[in-house]
Structures are given as structure tokens and as C-alpha cells.
mmCIF file of C-alpha atoms in Angstrom:
data_model
loop_
_atom_site.group_PDB
_atom_site.id
_atom_site.type_symbol
_atom_site.label_atom_id
_atom_site.label_comp_id
_atom_site.label_asym_id
_atom_site.label_seq_id
_atom_site.Cartn_x
_atom_site.Cartn_y
_atom_site.Cartn_z
ATOM 1 C CA UNK A 557 -5.042 -7.754 -13.889
ATOM 2 C CA UNK A 558 -7.372 -7.757 -10.909
ATOM 3 C CA UNK A 559 -6.446 -4.343 -9.540
ATOM 4 C CA UNK A 560 -3.597 -5.260 -7.210
ATOM 5 C CA UNK A 561 -1.789 -2.039 -6.318
ATOM 6 C CA UNK A 562 0.862 -3.500 -4.032
ATOM 7 C CA UNK A 563 1.900 -6.281 -1.682
ATOM 8 C CA UNK A 564 1.373 -6.038 2.079
ATOM 9 C CA UNK A 565 3.000 -8.758 4.136
ATOM 10 C CA UNK A 566 2.197 -10.377 7.436
ATOM 11 C CA UNK A 567 4.494 -12.552 9.590
ATOM 12 C CA UNK A 568 1.766 -15.215 9.756
ATOM 13 C CA UNK A 569 1.869 -15.387 5.969
ATOM 14 C CA UNK A 570 5.632 -15.854 6.111
ATOM 15 C CA UNK A 571 5.080 -18.939 8.284
ATOM 16 C CA UNK A 572 2.397 -20.319 5.946
ATOM 17 C CA UNK A 573 4.302 -19.805 2.699
ATOM 18 C CA UNK A 574 7.955 -20.041 3.726
ATOM 19 C CA UNK A 575 7.695 -22.390 6.740
ATOM 20 C CA UNK A 576 10.585 -20.772 8.620
ATOM 21 C CA UNK A 577 13.079 -21.874 5.975
ATOM 22 C CA UNK A 578 14.122 -18.397 4.816
ATOM 23 C CA UNK A 579 15.333 -15.202 6.448
ATOM 24 C CA UNK A 580 13.260 -12.037 6.198
ATOM 25 C CA UNK A 581 15.766 -10.679 3.687
ATOM 26 C CA UNK A 582 15.392 -13.808 1.537
ATOM 27 C CA UNK A 583 11.601 -13.662 1.821
ATOM 28 C CA UNK A 584 11.618 -9.994 0.822
ATOM 29 C CA UNK A 585 13.771 -10.741 -2.209
ATOM 30 C CA UNK A 586 11.469 -13.603 -3.240
ATOM 31 C CA UNK A 587 8.440 -11.319 -2.986
ATOM 32 C CA UNK A 588 10.204 -8.630 -5.005
ATOM 33 C CA UNK A 589 11.104 -11.167 -7.682
ATOM 34 C CA UNK A 590 7.489 -12.355 -7.940
ATOM 35 C CA UNK A 591 5.721 -8.997 -7.806
ATOM 36 C CA UNK A 592 6.719 -7.185 -10.985
ATOM 37 C CA UNK A 593 7.011 -3.463 -10.286
ATOM 38 C CA UNK A 594 4.522 -3.335 -7.416
ATOM 39 C CA UNK A 595 5.449 -1.683 -4.133
ATOM 40 C CA UNK A 596 6.047 -4.179 -1.338
ATOM 41 C CA UNK A 597 5.299 -3.401 2.318
ATOM 42 C CA UNK A 598 7.211 -5.740 4.617
ATOM 43 C CA UNK A 599 6.059 -5.986 8.220
ATOM 44 C CA UNK A 600 9.014 -5.457 10.543
ATOM 45 C CA UNK A 601 9.521 -5.438 14.290
ATOM 46 C CA UNK A 602 12.233 -4.394 16.705
ATOM 47 C CA UNK A 603 12.927 -3.915 20.395
ATOM 48 C CA UNK A 604 12.858 -0.139 19.928
ATOM 49 C CA UNK A 605 12.506 2.507 17.218
ATOM 50 C CA UNK A 606 16.223 2.405 16.407
ATOM 51 C CA UNK A 607 16.083 -1.349 15.781
ATOM 52 C CA UNK A 608 13.014 -0.946 13.553
ATOM 53 C CA UNK A 609 14.687 1.804 11.517
ATOM 54 C CA UNK A 610 17.876 -0.250 11.197
ATOM 55 C CA UNK A 611 15.872 -3.254 9.944
ATOM 56 C CA UNK A 612 14.062 -1.010 7.459
ATOM 57 C CA UNK A 613 17.372 0.276 6.098
ATOM 58 C CA UNK A 614 18.665 -3.294 5.669
ATOM 59 C CA UNK A 615 15.604 -4.354 3.675
ATOM 60 C CA UNK A 616 15.416 -1.126 1.671
ATOM 61 C CA UNK A 617 18.892 -1.900 0.270
ATOM 62 C CA UNK A 618 17.224 -4.664 -1.782
ATOM 63 C CA UNK A 619 15.044 -2.250 -3.757
ATOM 64 C CA UNK A 620 13.411 1.152 -3.531
ATOM 65 C CA UNK A 621 10.108 -0.739 -3.957
ATOM 66 C CA UNK A 622 10.539 -2.059 -0.396
ATOM 67 C CA UNK A 623 8.471 -0.097 2.102
ATOM 68 C CA UNK A 624 7.497 -0.906 5.673
ATOM 69 C CA UNK A 625 4.483 -2.051 7.647
ATOM 70 C CA UNK A 626 4.999 -1.305 11.343
ATOM 71 C CA UNK A 627 2.857 -1.867 14.436
ATOM 72 C CA UNK A 628 1.133 1.349 15.544
ATOM 73 C CA UNK A 629 2.569 1.698 19.045
ATOM 74 C CA UNK A 630 4.993 4.207 20.570
ATOM 75 C CA UNK A 631 8.181 2.736 19.119
ATOM 76 C CA UNK A 632 6.430 2.030 15.820
ATOM 77 C CA UNK A 633 5.127 5.561 15.411
ATOM 78 C CA UNK A 634 8.569 6.939 16.245
ATOM 79 C CA UNK A 635 10.120 4.719 13.563
ATOM 80 C CA UNK A 636 7.405 5.623 11.061
ATOM 81 C CA UNK A 637 8.068 9.337 11.506
ATOM 82 C CA UNK A 638 11.796 8.867 10.946
ATOM 83 C CA UNK A 639 11.394 6.575 7.941
ATOM 84 C CA UNK A 640 8.747 8.779 6.289
ATOM 85 C CA UNK A 641 11.107 11.745 6.653
ATOM 86 C CA UNK A 642 13.672 9.674 4.715
ATOM 87 C CA UNK A 643 11.160 8.964 1.947
ATOM 88 C CA UNK A 644 10.398 5.370 2.938
ATOM 89 C CA UNK A 645 6.636 4.838 2.921
ATOM 90 C CA UNK A 646 5.256 3.186 6.033
ATOM 91 C CA UNK A 647 1.904 1.714 6.929
ATOM 92 C CA UNK A 648 0.870 1.643 10.594
ATOM 93 C CA UNK A 649 -0.732 -1.712 11.367
ATOM 94 C CA UNK A 650 -2.679 -3.109 14.313
ATOM 95 C CA UNK A 651 -4.910 -0.022 14.294
ATOM 96 C CA UNK A 652 -7.966 -0.418 16.514
ATOM 97 C CA UNK A 653 -8.882 3.194 17.298
ATOM 98 C CA UNK A 654 -9.348 6.705 15.976
ATOM 99 C CA UNK A 655 -6.599 7.812 18.368
ATOM 100 C CA UNK A 656 -4.065 5.491 16.744
ATOM 101 C CA UNK A 657 -5.189 6.676 13.296
ATOM 102 C CA UNK A 658 -4.715 10.284 14.390
ATOM 103 C CA UNK A 659 -1.173 9.608 15.574
ATOM 104 C CA UNK A 660 -0.423 7.787 12.316
ATOM 105 C CA UNK A 661 -1.525 10.886 10.417
ATOM 106 C CA UNK A 662 0.523 13.180 12.676
ATOM 107 C CA UNK A 663 3.728 11.185 12.074
ATOM 108 C CA UNK A 664 3.104 11.211 8.323
ATOM 109 C CA UNK A 665 2.262 7.538 7.768
ATOM 110 C CA UNK A 666 1.537 6.577 4.166
ATOM 111 C CA UNK A 667 -1.306 4.362 5.333
ATOM 112 C CA UNK A 668 -2.988 2.586 8.207
ATOM 113 C CA UNK A 669 -4.336 -0.936 8.645
ATOM 114 C CA UNK A 670 -7.424 -1.070 10.849
ATOM 115 C CA UNK A 671 -8.313 -4.660 11.738
ATOM 116 C CA UNK A 672 -11.772 -6.043 10.978
ATOM 117 C CA UNK A 673 -12.121 -9.599 12.345
ATOM 118 C CA UNK A 674 -9.631 -9.183 15.182
ATOM 119 C CA UNK A 675 -11.413 -6.024 16.312
ATOM 120 C CA UNK A 676 -14.741 -7.877 16.407
ATOM 121 C CA UNK A 677 -13.135 -10.677 18.443
ATOM 122 C CA UNK A 678 -12.191 -8.215 21.201
ATOM 123 C CA UNK A 679 -15.504 -6.369 21.211
ATOM 124 C CA UNK A 680 -14.635 -3.386 19.019
ATOM 125 C CA UNK A 681 -16.949 -2.356 16.167
ATOM 126 C CA UNK A 682 -14.462 -2.044 13.289
ATOM 127 C CA UNK A 683 -16.975 -0.403 10.961
ATOM 128 C CA UNK A 684 -17.596 2.373 13.450
ATOM 129 C CA UNK A 685 -13.834 2.826 13.878
ATOM 130 C CA UNK A 686 -13.206 2.999 10.111
ATOM 131 C CA UNK A 687 -16.138 5.364 9.609
ATOM 132 C CA UNK A 688 -14.893 7.692 12.337
ATOM 133 C CA UNK A 689 -11.329 7.584 10.996
ATOM 134 C CA UNK A 690 -12.579 8.415 7.498
ATOM 135 C CA UNK A 691 -14.577 11.326 8.897
ATOM 136 C CA UNK A 692 -11.505 12.710 10.674
ATOM 137 C CA UNK A 693 -9.256 12.183 7.665
ATOM 138 C CA UNK A 694 -11.630 14.156 5.396
ATOM 139 C CA UNK A 695 -10.417 17.301 7.168
ATOM 140 C CA UNK A 696 -6.754 16.604 6.308
ATOM 141 C CA UNK A 697 -4.852 17.610 3.214
ATOM 142 C CA UNK A 698 -2.887 14.353 2.738
ATOM 143 C CA UNK A 699 -4.343 11.733 5.057
ATOM 144 C CA UNK A 700 -3.008 8.192 5.278
ATOM 145 C CA UNK A 701 -4.659 5.599 3.041
ATOM 146 C CA UNK A 702 -6.998 3.327 4.997
ATOM 147 C CA UNK A 703 -6.302 -0.349 4.201
ATOM 148 C CA UNK A 704 -8.785 -2.647 5.957
ATOM 149 C CA UNK A 705 -7.117 -5.903 7.016
ATOM 150 C CA UNK A 706 -7.894 -9.031 9.047
ATOM 151 C CA UNK A 707 -10.660 -9.880 6.625
ATOM 152 C CA UNK A 708 -12.183 -13.332 7.137
ATOM 153 C CA UNK A 709 -14.892 -13.274 4.497
ATOM 154 C CA UNK A 710 -16.713 -11.283 1.851
ATOM 155 C CA UNK A 711 -18.983 -9.850 4.554
ATOM 156 C CA UNK A 712 -15.960 -8.203 6.209
ATOM 157 C CA UNK A 713 -14.982 -6.719 2.850
ATOM 158 C CA UNK A 714 -18.477 -5.385 2.201
ATOM 159 C CA UNK A 715 -18.604 -3.901 5.698
ATOM 160 C CA UNK A 716 -15.165 -2.291 5.361
ATOM 161 C CA UNK A 717 -16.050 -0.570 2.094
ATOM 162 C CA UNK A 718 -19.444 0.524 3.425
ATOM 163 C CA UNK A 719 -17.636 2.056 6.420
ATOM 164 C CA UNK A 720 -15.317 4.050 4.139
ATOM 165 C CA UNK A 721 -12.069 2.140 3.775
ATOM 166 C CA UNK A 722 -9.959 3.250 0.827
ATOM 167 C CA UNK A 723 -8.611 -0.210 0.043
ATOM 168 C CA UNK A 724 -8.395 -3.742 1.364
ATOM 169 C CA UNK A 725 -5.481 -6.106 1.910
ATOM 170 C CA UNK A 726 -6.316 -9.770 1.564
ATOM 171 C CA UNK A 727 -5.037 -13.153 0.498
ATOM 172 C CA UNK A 728 -5.804 -14.496 -2.952
ATOM 173 C CA UNK A 729 -8.362 -17.152 -1.843
ATOM 174 C CA UNK A 730 -10.543 -14.382 -0.416
ATOM 175 C CA UNK A 731 -10.193 -12.364 -3.624
ATOM 176 C CA UNK A 732 -11.520 -15.394 -5.511
ATOM 177 C CA UNK A 733 -14.531 -15.522 -3.166
ATOM 178 C CA UNK A 734 -15.347 -11.938 -4.116
ATOM 179 C CA UNK A 735 -15.877 -12.877 -7.774
#
């Protein structure tokens, strides 16, 4: 009803809502059961790209609505390329720079998650980063979707949209603050 286009997960949210009492597979199934026909992006990790891809395959067996959210580092980008080539949409997360966004585009990522509040905490201007990413992506035929994340308040949301983000990922209490 309120324009939700999909579910993006975060391991911190798993701790808050599931309190360590369920496996990632069980959590994924619970999210699928509660989310209608929406796509679900589960954040996964692994010691290397092979482990990340293997974990993705395990979770994808639950439903073709299961997609992946993977940290944008060397092993993550390698896994993203492989999974995208298999038709599994992946979002690169922990994006703090135009360089990371460029690599995400080169490996065919479905989307990217530049951080707002966390970037500010370490002295990075997230609005400038998003604006520069958007400028670079305008030159591409099928650029990744920019999902601003790490939003702590309505001001972060306003700033992210003003900077050019395509979408935001947030928890429901923050959505209520927007209204």
C-alpha cells in the first residue's frame, strides 16, 4: 500500500527481530512467507567468493524471489558478477565511494547501497557521493539502482533524494516518521 517494492535485509535486523533463535534459511523463509510476492534481498557473507555463491545457491532454492545483498569488496564483487550471470539479482552494499559504484556497475550489479549516516560518521559526505554516482550512472545504458541506506532520520531521506538516489531502504518506524 505504501509503495514497498521489495525487502532488503540486514544482519543487525536479524538480531533485533529473530534474536539469534533461527538460522538464516529459517529467517529467509519467514520473510518470504510474510512478504507476499515482493522480491527479497538477503544479505550474505562468506570467507571468499565461492562461499558467498554457495550460500546464495542454498537460499535461492527456497524461492526465485530470493536475491542477494553482498558487501562491495573484492570477494563480494566477484560473487556478484557470477550470480548476476546466473540471473540472480544482487545489490552491492557498504558503498562509500564512486569507485565502488563503478565496479558494481562493471560486474552487472542490480543495485547498490550507499550508506548515509555511517558515511557521515567517518567523515564522508554521502550526498556528494550519491550525486557523483548518479552523474556517472547517467552515462550508462542499464546502471544499478541506487538504494540509499543507513538512514537515521527524515533529514537523511530528504538529503538522499535531493542527491539523486533512486530509492531508499528503511525500517517501518522511519517510514511512519515520513508521513
